[in-house]
Amino acid sequence: MIDSVTAAPLPWSEEATRDPHRRRVRAHIGGLHCSLCTGTIEKALGRLPGVRQVSVSLTHEQALVEFDPGQTQAERVMRTLTDIGYTLSDPRKVEPFEVQERALARERNRFLVALGTSLAAIGLIANLGSVWALGLSGFVFASLIAFAFAVLKNRGLLQANAGAVALAAPGIALFWLRFGGMPGHAVPWLTGLLALALIFGLGAHILRMAFQALRRGILNQHVLVEIGALGGLSGGVIGLVLQLPGYPTAPFFAVAVLVLTYHIFSEWLSLIVKTRGSQAVKKLLDLQPDTARVLRDGHEQEVRIEEVRVGDRVRIRPGERIPVDGDIVEGRSAVDESLITGEPLSVEKQVGGSVAGGAINGTGTLVVRVTAIGAESFLQQVVKSVEDARALKPGLLHIVDRVLRVYTPMVLGIAAFSFTGWLVIPVLLGDPLDLQRGVFAGLSALVMGYPCAVGITAPLSIVRGSADAAERGILMRTGEAFEGLRRVTTVVFDKTGTLTEGRPALHEVAPHGVSEEVLVAMAAAVESASEHPLAQVVVQAAFARGLELPEVEDFEAVAGKGVVARLAGSSAGETVLSGSLAFLTERGVDTAPLRARIEDLQAAGRTVIGVARGAALLGILALGDALRADARDAVAQLKSAGVRVALLTGDNERAARRVAAQAGIEEVYAGVLPEHKAETIRTLQRDAHVAMCG
């Protein structure tokens, strides 16, 4: 008796839209080759009743289909794709790196076998007395045989390398031809065997996809390449049957081999680029931990992230990545949200604040009440946004698609016209029928008109560019965003974390009445219990100097201002203060002795922290942000390309000018509040195409 049945997961993602009469289905498609593939899918799906919109992205192998559930179902839409010959997988699941590498290895091996077949065919149709041609062909066959057996033994890729084993007999035949004197009339038969092995063996998947496309009245690149290959095969068969004197039977077979080899090579090339460019979403998903520590019934349990529910209380320990979105109900800590927001400086969080999954907790322990899970979480929303964008095409590819829709019929028409013309026109002019010239003319048009050079270059250039950007932390939401970069004439930089490192360091120490070591040690001792990012900078600087910190007995943090502490062994009531200059002034500390130095440091863009014992000023610490090592080069390269560069920051004028001068920027907009930055950008956009980097 069967108690329960677990349904297999569907290889696609279906979801509702704002329109109740529309639903959306999204899938990852395997087997896409060039833009004609996308045209095949869009045409086949567009003919289904109820399908309202179809968008297929070759660059990311994504299909996004909107349909009326009252007229058709997602199962029918997806079955149409598999009937055409493509494979489907859930777009929400990123293939592991090992699986992608195995697929690359299979396509590489397929191409190597096809390449060996082509070289063998070239060797056979070359001058049979040429030692180099026969030697090269024999070497290729021997290498392929050795390669095939090695791979079969060590990796078990039997299917991918079966073609290499099948080439053993022709390889031996080549050596016999060179050293044993095999008669030349065997060459066409050997070349024909190579063509049959490639068309119906190694390239059988191309033939199947061409057949499925023709069934639906669709002309794509698979149809075109198979017509060329079968045309070459037919020309060779005509030569074997008719035995015409001087007829190039073997070269006809070789044409079929070479055409399919080029197609298989383009398949491997496109898979390489698409695989290398598909890691952006995987990097996003890797930001979320697999488990979370949930507090239930007074106990802490480590559960899988899928088992966490809204309202659960999750504990995040220091240094851990935050697994969920939620509100802080206990604890206080500095949280590094740089991988989510791009801001390199940690943000101080306390009870009442909120955190997003993927951020990194600092030195404090937090207890978070979960507010969003699964598809509603911040990280999953970002992933969904990126995935939807991956399924959309930039305007350039729409142009390519429109060209390719008429390209294949045009090539077939030209090939048919060339074949017919070279058969009929010479006869009308009184010359004898020349079948050879007619077949060669038609084949030449088919081979030279092969569309994948057009259909692959534009999409894959976008994939390669977006992959390089993703490796540098830049995700493209749409193809239009990537395509639009070429029109940018002005680049506006933010300062902190963009031109600068975004990670403050202790740059200067100005003591007053004590030594530098004492000043830094006392400041670090007081700040050691604070979780503020700037406090941790002071502590790290003290440790870097090898200083021994006094012991702190009492500690009080004043949010946004500074800290107050009492050191062990100090007299009752004597406290040490560390914080902003305004905070020290409120506590009755006179900062006038270092006023000139303070003004110089602030003018240089430094953040100044004051330290005092009781009401006596002990000195100041100047924290600053260094210019990134590559900032000046980046600005120089933009200028050399004719791009206008500007700096937009909320810092004061003198600090902004100092950083701008270091980076080589003359145009500066300083003291701009965050809510006014967009307004400044809109003003600049009146006269230029602007990109904002921050």
XYZ file of C-alpha atoms in Angstrom, residues 487-490 644 667 669 679-691:
20
model
C 26.079 56.141 -25.091
C 27.352 57.482 -21.762
C 29.191 60.804 -22.079
C 29.444 61.736 -18.381
C 33.440 63.789 -18.778
C 34.382 68.963 -11.625
C 29.632 68.830 -6.474
C 18.150 66.018 -8.510
C 21.766 66.876 -9.335
C 21.980 63.884 -11.699
C 18.760 64.940 -13.450
C 20.223 68.399 -13.972
C 23.329 66.895 -15.582
C 21.173 64.636 -17.774
C 19.725 67.654 -19.575
C 22.953 68.021 -21.526
C 24.532 64.551 -21.393
C 24.016 60.792 -21.042
C 25.002 60.231 -17.408
C 26.126 57.140 -15.488
